Amino acid sequence: MKNEVFERSLAAYICFAIGDALGATTEFMLPREIKEKYGIHDKIIGGGWLHLKSGNVTDDTEMSLALGESILETGGYSVQGAAEHFAKWMKKKPVDIGSTVRRGIVNFITKGSVVSLYSTFSAGNGAAMRNLPVVLYCLKDWKWFEEMTISQCHITHNNELSDMTTLVLGEVTKVLIETGDKKAALEIVSELIKKDPSFSHSKYNGEASGYIKDTFRTVMHYFFDSDNLYETIVRTVNQGGDADTNGAIAGMLAGALYGMEGIPSKWLKALDQDVVKLITKQTEDLLNAHMDVVLL
């Protein structure tokens, strides 16, 4: 069982990076533009508006790795450590950084605050995209998950829609990693939709922006409407919009469900191998790390 949890966890993290790399090519494009240029986009080729080299990832994977590193290097989770690692990452001048993320990190650097101001404009997907290391770290003791998640979210995104969605995505990822039960995942999603029907993906209208509800609906539509890992990720990134983040989160869920054997070998080979090594080591270390949490 432990080996299965590791395998699903690793697949979730690697497919997160794969979805990121695939989606970077089609980010901000319309579906018809993607179809005209690529037919069906299913190759890790880089390019896109960021002009990436083939196999490279964006801020989604980089911030996730930074959050994971903060837990492991600090000897446990601390919001201060997370913020410091985000600041360190930003100072390296990443290829992309969202405006809300930048504002939150600058707020930490200049004022030392680990809580950004509440804003209705902070309902983007920038906090949800990087939370997988928290999920993996908390699998051994889930009671810390909600508080840790909210604290890392609020460094940059202090918004109840961002909070709620990030928590639900974590719960879904957990149940998929531990059980591989897609129906159980749907039950968790359905509970959120009962509370707020505007999250419903049943009548998906194709909006794939970085707004957290659009990301949630896009990911859930393609995750539940597809029956394999390849289809889940490819259909998501071919929707365009915020394709790298949407593709990353869809990849996370698909990897957790279908495992390593579901990943096309061409994607594993095309993804930056340094990223694969970092993810592999970080996944193992997070699953085995001793729990120590400082939220203030």
mmCIF file of N, CA, C and O in Angstrom, residues 20 42 57 79 86 116 160 167 186 240 263-264 282:
data_model
loop_
_atom_site.group_PDB
_atom_site.id
_atom_site.type_symbol
_atom_site.label_atom_id
_atom_site.label_comp_id
_atom_site.label_asym_id
_atom_site.label_seq_id
_atom_site.Cartn_x
_atom_site.Cartn_y
_atom_site.Cartn_z
ATOM 1 N N ASP A 20 1.750 21.363 -17.093
ATOM 2 C CA ASP A 20 2.329 22.708 -17.121
ATOM 3 C C ASP A 20 3.109 22.926 -18.416
ATOM 4 O O ASP A 20 2.903 23.915 -19.138
ATOM 5 N N ASP A 42 -0.436 17.791 -28.525
ATOM 6 C CA ASP A 42 -0.139 16.748 -27.534
ATOM 7 C C ASP A 42 1.352 16.446 -27.431
ATOM 8 O O ASP A 42 1.752 15.387 -26.964
ATOM 9 N N VAL A 57 9.280 24.051 -17.787
ATOM 10 C CA VAL A 57 8.037 24.285 -17.057
ATOM 11 C C VAL A 57 7.941 25.774 -16.705
ATOM 12 O O VAL A 57 8.862 26.544 -16.953
ATOM 13 N N VAL A 79 5.063 29.117 7.634
ATOM 14 C CA VAL A 79 4.614 30.086 6.636
ATOM 15 C C VAL A 79 5.743 31.069 6.318
ATOM 16 O O VAL A 79 5.883 31.521 5.176
ATOM 17 N N PHE A 86 9.480 31.586 -1.654
ATOM 18 C CA PHE A 86 8.815 32.258 -2.779
ATOM 19 C C PHE A 86 9.608 33.507 -3.179
ATOM 20 O O PHE A 86 9.776 33.796 -4.370
ATOM 21 N N SER A 116 -1.293 38.522 2.800
ATOM 22 C CA SER A 116 -1.638 39.620 1.892
ATOM 23 C C SER A 116 -3.009 40.170 2.263
ATOM 24 O O SER A 116 -3.814 39.511 2.927
ATOM 25 N N GLU A 160 -11.670 34.031 -0.230
ATOM 26 C CA GLU A 160 -12.376 32.819 0.198
ATOM 27 C C GLU A 160 -12.612 31.835 -0.943
ATOM 28 O O GLU A 160 -12.642 30.615 -0.723
ATOM 29 N N LEU A 167 -8.601 23.966 -1.087
ATOM 30 C CA LEU A 167 -8.881 22.898 -0.126
ATOM 31 C C LEU A 167 -9.574 21.707 -0.789
ATOM 32 O O LEU A 167 -9.208 20.551 -0.552
ATOM 33 N N LEU A 186 -15.604 12.498 -7.080
ATOM 34 C CA LEU A 186 -16.787 13.206 -7.558
ATOM 35 C C LEU A 186 -17.695 13.605 -6.400
ATOM 36 O O LEU A 186 -18.302 14.684 -6.419
ATOM 37 N N GLY A 240 -7.045 25.991 -24.259
ATOM 38 C CA GLY A 240 -6.376 27.291 -24.256
ATOM 39 C C GLY A 240 -6.594 28.039 -22.956
ATOM 40 O O GLY A 240 -6.696 27.452 -21.888
ATOM 41 N N ILE A 263 1.164 7.323 -17.927
ATOM 42 C CA ILE A 263 1.879 8.450 -18.540
ATOM 43 C C ILE A 263 2.560 8.002 -19.831
ATOM 44 O O ILE A 263 3.374 7.080 -19.819
ATOM 45 N N PRO A 264 2.256 8.643 -20.965
ATOM 46 C CA PRO A 264 2.946 8.301 -22.213
ATOM 47 C C PRO A 264 4.454 8.488 -22.069
ATOM 48 O O PRO A 264 4.914 9.493 -21.530
ATOM 49 N N GLN A 282 11.759 15.045 -4.175
ATOM 50 C CA GLN A 282 10.910 15.814 -3.275
ATOM 51 C C GLN A 282 9.673 15.018 -2.849
ATOM 52 O O GLN A 282 9.260 15.072 -1.694
#
